[in-house]
Amino acid sequence: MAGEAQCLSYTGCNFLRQRLVLATLSGRPLKIRKIRAKEEDPGLRDFEASFIRLIDKVTNGSQIEINQTGTTLYYQPGLLYGGSLEHDCSPSRGIGYYLESLLCLAPFMKHPLKIVLRGVTNDQVDPSVDVLKATALPLLKKFGIDGESLEIKINRRGMPPKGGGEILFACPVRKVLQPVQFTDPGKIKRIRGTAYSVRVSPQMANRMVESARGILNKFLPDIYIYTDHMKGANSGKSPGFGMCLTAETINGTILSAELASNPQGQGAAVLPEELGQNCAKLLLEEIYRGGCVDSTNQSLALLLMTLGQRDVSKVLLGPLSPYTIEFLRHLRSFFQIMFKMETKTTEEEHMGGEKVLMTCVGIGFCNLSKTMR
């Protein structure tokens, strides 16, 4: 597919997911050297190895070579195949770590993807499955990826350190994506959320809801936070509780925030009242940052704009996260695409922090592996 000349070379373990996902979509081979070469325990970690196995499962004909110490990785991408799959994620990272990348790849498979992921559904590091379900799915719909078969379903919750959660992710395939003009976030009209508790008293969820409402009720009345207490086998293997809040605007923008309790046996115990208050404050901070896409999904939105038809797409974002900035550099390396970035000051927008208007012309990416029917 591509000669040695086009092989992209990187060093270090950072942004491994970005590089593998973009290599798969662009079909360019990739070599990563010096993965934690100076550390006492060099090479790939178990959650990265699990991610590489997942990429191998969803593609057909990928060639992956890792040296003995795990410090060098060569990846020659195959075709995105999809189909019905199962994958056990490493419990050291959340399912969100794997699901974020699957959301980028799923629309471009040969067969619609239907995958069961097992592991930790909610933790303090990665975006939880709840947040991705509430924010990433509506974002995919804006680009024309919708239908009955687009869903994320939580069958079991799993908290760290042992996990035991299970989710189902299904996504239809698309030949082309439609361009978007998404520049006016609009005003917040309602707040929804989920307070969940597993293997602790069901009262924990109610206490979180009360404290979060105490803060948010000052701003608007339309607030509904569901309590989700899973029992028995559905509650996974470790105790814990947490909260996920989403704010929806009149124009359909969804901004999110979340918090989870400390894993069993690590750190001090958290009061549910404190956690509820802090989560509400995080949501208010996310609303202050603003934009049409929240900070969790900035890179997904930019990728879908890049892969759209040869037409102009515009999205207004809040301040760019360091992860997104690096993602833009990778997009330039893999797809030779540059975004036009205009900063909008607070006075122009009348609200919140500084915004960035991102504009690009799609590369006209066409899903060649999708069979014609």
PDB file of N, CA, C and O in Angstrom, residues 149-195:
ATOM      1  N   SER A 149     -29.018   1.583  14.563  1.00  0.00           N
ATOM      2  CA  SER A 149     -27.939   0.733  15.066  1.00  0.00           C
ATOM      3  C   SER A 149     -26.822   1.499  15.770  1.00  0.00           C
ATOM      4  O   SER A 149     -25.826   0.904  16.158  1.00  0.00           O
ATOM      5  N   LEU A 150     -26.947   2.824  15.918  1.00  0.00           N
ATOM      6  CA  LEU A 150     -25.907   3.572  16.636  1.00  0.00           C
ATOM      7  C   LEU A 150     -26.273   3.595  18.117  1.00  0.00           C
ATOM      8  O   LEU A 150     -27.227   4.250  18.515  1.00  0.00           O
ATOM      9  N   GLU A 151     -25.515   2.869  18.937  1.00  0.00           N
ATOM     10  CA  GLU A 151     -25.852   2.862  20.367  1.00  0.00           C
ATOM     11  C   GLU A 151     -24.667   2.450  21.229  1.00  0.00           C
ATOM     12  O   GLU A 151     -23.744   1.759  20.777  1.00  0.00           O
ATOM     13  N   ILE A 152     -24.707   2.928  22.473  1.00  0.00           N
ATOM     14  CA  ILE A 152     -23.795   2.449  23.510  1.00  0.00           C
ATOM     15  C   ILE A 152     -24.687   2.008  24.666  1.00  0.00           C
ATOM     16  O   ILE A 152     -25.485   2.791  25.162  1.00  0.00           O
ATOM     17  N   LYS A 153     -24.542   0.766  25.060  1.00  0.00           N
ATOM     18  CA  LYS A 153     -25.420   0.234  26.108  1.00  0.00           C
ATOM     19  C   LYS A 153     -24.562  -0.307  27.237  1.00  0.00           C
ATOM     20  O   LYS A 153     -23.634  -1.098  26.989  1.00  0.00           O
ATOM     21  N   ILE A 154     -24.860   0.130  28.474  1.00  0.00           N
ATOM     22  CA  ILE A 154     -24.090  -0.344  29.631  1.00  0.00           C
ATOM     23  C   ILE A 154     -24.833  -1.530  30.245  1.00  0.00           C
ATOM     24  O   ILE A 154     -25.893  -1.379  30.832  1.00  0.00           O
ATOM     25  N   ASN A 155     -24.265  -2.724  30.070  1.00  0.00           N
ATOM     26  CA  ASN A 155     -24.887  -3.923  30.640  1.00  0.00           C
ATOM     27  C   ASN A 155     -24.519  -4.098  32.110  1.00  0.00           C
ATOM     28  O   ASN A 155     -25.337  -4.481  32.933  1.00  0.00           O
ATOM     29  N   ARG A 156     -23.239  -3.819  32.410  1.00  0.00           N
ATOM     30  CA  ARG A 156     -22.767  -3.921  33.794  1.00  0.00           C
ATOM     31  C   ARG A 156     -21.807  -2.772  34.055  1.00  0.00           C
ATOM     32  O   ARG A 156     -21.061  -2.390  33.155  1.00  0.00           O
ATOM     33  N   ARG A 157     -21.828  -2.266  35.258  1.00  0.00           N
ATOM     34  CA  ARG A 157     -20.830  -1.261  35.623  1.00  0.00           C
ATOM     35  C   ARG A 157     -19.641  -1.947  36.271  1.00  0.00           C
ATOM     36  O   ARG A 157     -19.800  -2.941  36.978  1.00  0.00           O
ATOM     37  N   GLY A 158     -18.449  -1.386  36.050  1.00  0.00           N
ATOM     38  CA  GLY A 158     -17.259  -1.906  36.713  1.00  0.00           C
ATOM     39  C   GLY A 158     -16.408  -0.744  37.194  1.00  0.00           C
ATOM     40  O   GLY A 158     -16.094   0.145  36.417  1.00  0.00           O
ATOM     41  N   MET A 159     -16.072  -0.744  38.474  1.00  0.00           N
ATOM     42  CA  MET A 159     -15.219   0.312  39.028  1.00  0.00           C
ATOM     43  C   MET A 159     -13.801  -0.230  39.216  1.00  0.00           C
ATOM     44  O   MET A 159     -13.616  -1.435  39.393  1.00  0.00           O
ATOM     45  N   PRO A 160     -12.798   0.669  39.190  1.00  0.00           N
ATOM     46  CA  PRO A 160     -11.442   0.189  39.445  1.00  0.00           C
ATOM     47  C   PRO A 160     -11.325  -0.230  40.914  1.00  0.00           C
ATOM     48  O   PRO A 160     -12.113   0.232  41.727  1.00  0.00           O
ATOM     49  N   PRO A 161     -10.379  -1.073  41.318  1.00  0.00           N
ATOM     50  CA  PRO A 161      -9.281  -1.622  40.503  1.00  0.00           C
ATOM     51  C   PRO A 161      -9.619  -2.904  39.737  1.00  0.00           C
ATOM     52  O   PRO A 161      -8.888  -3.296  38.851  1.00  0.00           O
ATOM     53  N   LYS A 162     -10.741  -3.600  40.080  1.00  0.00           N
ATOM     54  CA  LYS A 162     -10.953  -4.926  39.481  1.00  0.00           C
ATOM     55  C   LYS A 162     -11.839  -4.916  38.244  1.00  0.00           C
ATOM     56  O   LYS A 162     -11.852  -5.867  37.486  1.00  0.00           O
ATOM     57  N   GLY A 163     -12.615  -3.852  38.049  1.00  0.00           N
ATOM     58  CA  GLY A 163     -13.454  -3.794  36.846  1.00  0.00           C
ATOM     59  C   GLY A 163     -14.668  -4.700  36.930  1.00  0.00           C
ATOM     60  O   GLY A 163     -15.377  -4.717  37.913  1.00  0.00           O
ATOM     61  N   GLY A 164     -14.871  -5.467  35.865  1.00  0.00           N
ATOM     62  CA  GLY A 164     -16.031  -6.357  35.831  1.00  0.00           C
ATOM     63  C   GLY A 164     -17.221  -5.750  35.112  1.00  0.00           C
ATOM     64  O   GLY A 164     -18.301  -6.313  35.129  1.00  0.00           O
ATOM     65  N   GLY A 165     -17.032  -4.592  34.463  1.00  0.00           N
ATOM     66  CA  GLY A 165     -18.116  -3.964  33.705  1.00  0.00           C
ATOM     67  C   GLY A 165     -18.212  -4.534  32.300  1.00  0.00           C
ATOM     68  O   GLY A 165     -17.289  -5.188  31.816  1.00  0.00           O
ATOM     69  N   GLU A 166     -19.334  -4.243  31.641  1.00  0.00           N
ATOM     70  CA  GLU A 166     -19.510  -4.725  30.265  1.00  0.00           C
ATOM     71  C   GLU A 166     -20.393  -3.747  29.513  1.00  0.00           C
ATOM     72  O   GLU A 166     -21.425  -3.312  30.019  1.00  0.00           O
ATOM     73  N   ILE A 167     -19.970  -3.363  28.316  1.00  0.00           N
ATOM     74  CA  ILE A 167     -20.792  -2.469  27.483  1.00  0.00           C
ATOM     75  C   ILE A 167     -20.905  -3.025  26.070  1.00  0.00           C
ATOM     76  O   ILE A 167     -20.067  -3.826  25.632  1.00  0.00           O
ATOM     77  N   LEU A 168     -21.931  -2.584  25.374  1.00  0.00           N
ATOM     78  CA  LEU A 168     -22.105  -2.940  23.966  1.00  0.00           C
ATOM     79  C   LEU A 168     -22.030  -1.661  23.145  1.00  0.00           C
ATOM     80  O   LEU A 168     -22.694  -0.673  23.473  1.00  0.00           O
ATOM     81  N   PHE A 169     -21.192  -1.644  22.120  1.00  0.00           N
ATOM     82  CA  PHE A 169     -21.108  -0.485  21.222  1.00  0.00           C
ATOM     83  C   PHE A 169     -21.435  -0.950  19.808  1.00  0.00           C
ATOM     84  O   PHE A 169     -20.835  -1.890  19.300  1.00  0.00           O
ATOM     85  N   ALA A 170     -22.425  -0.316  19.193  1.00  0.00           N
ATOM     86  CA  ALA A 170     -22.791  -0.660  17.817  1.00  0.00           C
ATOM     87  C   ALA A 170     -22.809   0.613  16.989  1.00  0.00           C
ATOM     88  O   ALA A 170     -23.238   1.668  17.469  1.00  0.00           O
ATOM     89  N   CYS A 171     -22.314   0.536  15.760  1.00  0.00           N
ATOM     90  CA  CYS A 171     -22.249   1.730  14.908  1.00  0.00           C
ATOM     91  C   CYS A 171     -22.436   1.329  13.443  1.00  0.00           C
ATOM     92  O   CYS A 171     -21.828   0.354  12.985  1.00  0.00           O
ATOM     93  N   PRO A 172     -23.276   2.061  12.702  1.00  0.00           N
ATOM     94  CA  PRO A 172     -23.442   1.758  11.273  1.00  0.00           C
ATOM     95  C   PRO A 172     -22.248   2.281  10.471  1.00  0.00           C
ATOM     96  O   PRO A 172     -21.463   3.077  10.980  1.00  0.00           O
ATOM     97  N   VAL A 173     -22.108   1.833   9.234  1.00  0.00           N
ATOM     98  CA  VAL A 173     -21.015   2.330   8.386  1.00  0.00           C
ATOM     99  C   VAL A 173     -21.547   3.391   7.412  1.00  0.00           C
ATOM    100  O   VAL A 173     -22.719   3.376   7.039  1.00  0.00           O
ATOM    101  N   ARG A 174     -20.671   4.294   7.030  1.00  0.00           N
ATOM    102  CA  ARG A 174     -21.035   5.349   6.080  1.00  0.00           C
ATOM    103  C   ARG A 174     -19.990   5.431   4.977  1.00  0.00           C
ATOM    104  O   ARG A 174     -18.801   5.229   5.220  1.00  0.00           O
ATOM    105  N   LYS A 175     -20.464   5.727   3.757  1.00  0.00           N
ATOM    106  CA  LYS A 175     -19.522   5.863   2.644  1.00  0.00           C
ATOM    107  C   LYS A 175     -18.840   7.223   2.702  1.00  0.00           C
ATOM    108  O   LYS A 175     -17.627   7.329   2.559  1.00  0.00           O
ATOM    109  N   VAL A 176     -19.631   8.268   2.934  1.00  0.00           N
ATOM    110  CA  VAL A 176     -19.051   9.618   3.068  1.00  0.00           C
ATOM    111  C   VAL A 176     -19.696  10.324   4.259  1.00  0.00           C
ATOM    112  O   VAL A 176     -20.784   9.980   4.688  1.00  0.00           O
ATOM    113  N   LEU A 177     -18.978  11.328   4.780  1.00  0.00           N
ATOM    114  CA  LEU A 177     -19.508  12.129   5.882  1.00  0.00           C
ATOM    115  C   LEU A 177     -19.971  13.477   5.345  1.00  0.00           C
ATOM    116  O   LEU A 177     -19.401  13.997   4.400  1.00  0.00           O
ATOM    117  N   GLN A 178     -20.995  14.051   5.983  1.00  0.00           N
ATOM    118  CA  GLN A 178     -21.435  15.356   5.502  1.00  0.00           C
ATOM    119  C   GLN A 178     -20.708  16.471   6.264  1.00  0.00           C
ATOM    120  O   GLN A 178     -20.375  16.310   7.432  1.00  0.00           O
ATOM    121  N   PRO A 179     -20.443  17.605   5.574  1.00  0.00           N
ATOM    122  CA  PRO A 179     -19.775  18.724   6.250  1.00  0.00           C
ATOM    123  C   PRO A 179     -20.714  19.398   7.255  1.00  0.00           C
ATOM    124  O   PRO A 179     -21.934  19.295   7.131  1.00  0.00           O
ATOM    125  N   VAL A 180     -20.146  20.063   8.261  1.00  0.00           N
ATOM    126  CA  VAL A 180     -20.975  20.715   9.288  1.00  0.00           C
ATOM    127  C   VAL A 180     -20.637  22.199   9.415  1.00  0.00           C
ATOM    128  O   VAL A 180     -19.508  22.611   9.182  1.00  0.00           O
ATOM    129  N   GLN A 181     -21.646  22.964   9.768  1.00  0.00           N
ATOM    130  CA  GLN A 181     -21.464  24.370  10.135  1.00  0.00           C
ATOM    131  C   GLN A 181     -22.028  24.464  11.552  1.00  0.00           C
ATOM    132  O   GLN A 181     -23.230  24.511  11.739  1.00  0.00           O
ATOM    133  N   PHE A 182     -21.146  24.479  12.513  1.00  0.00           N
ATOM    134  CA  PHE A 182     -21.595  24.349  13.895  1.00  0.00           C
ATOM    135  C   PHE A 182     -20.924  25.449  14.709  1.00  0.00           C
ATOM    136  O   PHE A 182     -19.969  25.214  15.429  1.00  0.00           O
ATOM    137  N   THR A 183     -21.436  26.684  14.529  1.00  0.00           N
ATOM    138  CA  THR A 183     -20.707  27.832  15.078  1.00  0.00           C
ATOM    139  C   THR A 183     -21.445  28.572  16.191  1.00  0.00           C
ATOM    140  O   THR A 183     -20.879  29.452  16.813  1.00  0.00           O
ATOM    141  N   ASP A 184     -22.715  28.231  16.422  1.00  0.00           N
ATOM    142  CA  ASP A 184     -23.451  28.934  17.468  1.00  0.00           C
ATOM    143  C   ASP A 184     -23.905  27.935  18.527  1.00  0.00           C
ATOM    144  O   ASP A 184     -24.848  27.172  18.307  1.00  0.00           O
ATOM    145  N   PRO A 185     -23.232  27.922  19.691  1.00  0.00           N
ATOM    146  CA  PRO A 185     -23.602  26.923  20.689  1.00  0.00           C
ATOM    147  C   PRO A 185     -24.989  27.152  21.295  1.00  0.00           C
ATOM    148  O   PRO A 185     -25.674  26.212  21.652  1.00  0.00           O
ATOM    149  N   GLY A 186     -25.411  28.417  21.411  1.00  0.00           N
ATOM    150  CA  GLY A 186     -26.729  28.689  21.999  1.00  0.00           C
ATOM    151  C   GLY A 186     -26.694  28.658  23.522  1.00  0.00           C
ATOM    152  O   GLY A 186     -25.672  28.347  24.134  1.00  0.00           O
ATOM    153  N   LYS A 187     -27.824  28.959  24.123  1.00  0.00           N
ATOM    154  CA  LYS A 187     -27.895  29.032  25.583  1.00  0.00           C
ATOM    155  C   LYS A 187     -28.308  27.681  26.182  1.00  0.00           C
ATOM    156  O   LYS A 187     -29.026  26.913  25.565  1.00  0.00           O
ATOM    157  N   ILE A 188     -27.878  27.452  27.407  1.00  0.00           N
ATOM    158  CA  ILE A 188     -28.190  26.190  28.087  1.00  0.00           C
ATOM    159  C   ILE A 188     -29.686  26.130  28.413  1.00  0.00           C
ATOM    160  O   ILE A 188     -30.238  27.079  28.962  1.00  0.00           O
ATOM    161  N   LYS A 189     -30.323  25.008  28.047  1.00  0.00           N
ATOM    162  CA  LYS A 189     -31.763  24.911  28.347  1.00  0.00           C
ATOM    163  C   LYS A 189     -32.065  23.854  29.410  1.00  0.00           C
ATOM    164  O   LYS A 189     -33.053  23.953  30.112  1.00  0.00           O
ATOM    165  N   ARG A 190     -31.216  22.833  29.517  1.00  0.00           N
ATOM    166  CA  ARG A 190     -31.501  21.827  30.554  1.00  0.00           C
ATOM    167  C   ARG A 190     -30.235  21.083  30.947  1.00  0.00           C
ATOM    168  O   ARG A 190     -29.262  21.022  30.185  1.00  0.00           O
ATOM    169  N   ILE A 191     -30.284  20.510  32.141  1.00  0.00           N
ATOM    170  CA  ILE A 191     -29.159  19.714  32.636  1.00  0.00           C
ATOM    171  C   ILE A 191     -29.687  18.329  32.990  1.00  0.00           C
ATOM    172  O   ILE A 191     -30.718  18.199  33.650  1.00  0.00           O
ATOM    173  N   ARG A 192     -28.993  17.320  32.501  1.00  0.00           N
ATOM    174  CA  ARG A 192     -29.355  15.936  32.810  1.00  0.00           C
ATOM    175  C   ARG A 192     -28.122  15.253  33.398  1.00  0.00           C
ATOM    176  O   ARG A 192     -27.000  15.711  33.206  1.00  0.00           O
ATOM    177  N   GLY A 193     -28.336  14.151  34.053  1.00  0.00           N
ATOM    178  CA  GLY A 193     -27.165  13.477  34.611  1.00  0.00           C
ATOM    179  C   GLY A 193     -27.512  12.116  35.154  1.00  0.00           C
ATOM    180  O   GLY A 193     -28.676  11.711  35.217  1.00  0.00           O
ATOM    181  N   THR A 194     -26.470  11.403  35.564  1.00  0.00           N
ATOM    182  CA  THR A 194     -26.635  10.094  36.182  1.00  0.00           C
ATOM    183  C   THR A 194     -25.738  10.033  37.406  1.00  0.00           C
ATOM    184  O   THR A 194     -24.542  10.337  37.301  1.00  0.00           O
ATOM    185  N   ALA A 195     -26.303   9.674  38.542  1.00  0.00           N
ATOM    186  CA  ALA A 195     -25.502   9.399  39.735  1.00  0.00           C
ATOM    187  C   ALA A 195     -25.560   7.890  39.941  1.00  0.00           C
ATOM    188  O   ALA A 195     -26.642   7.323  40.066  1.00  0.00           O
TER     189      ALA A 195
END
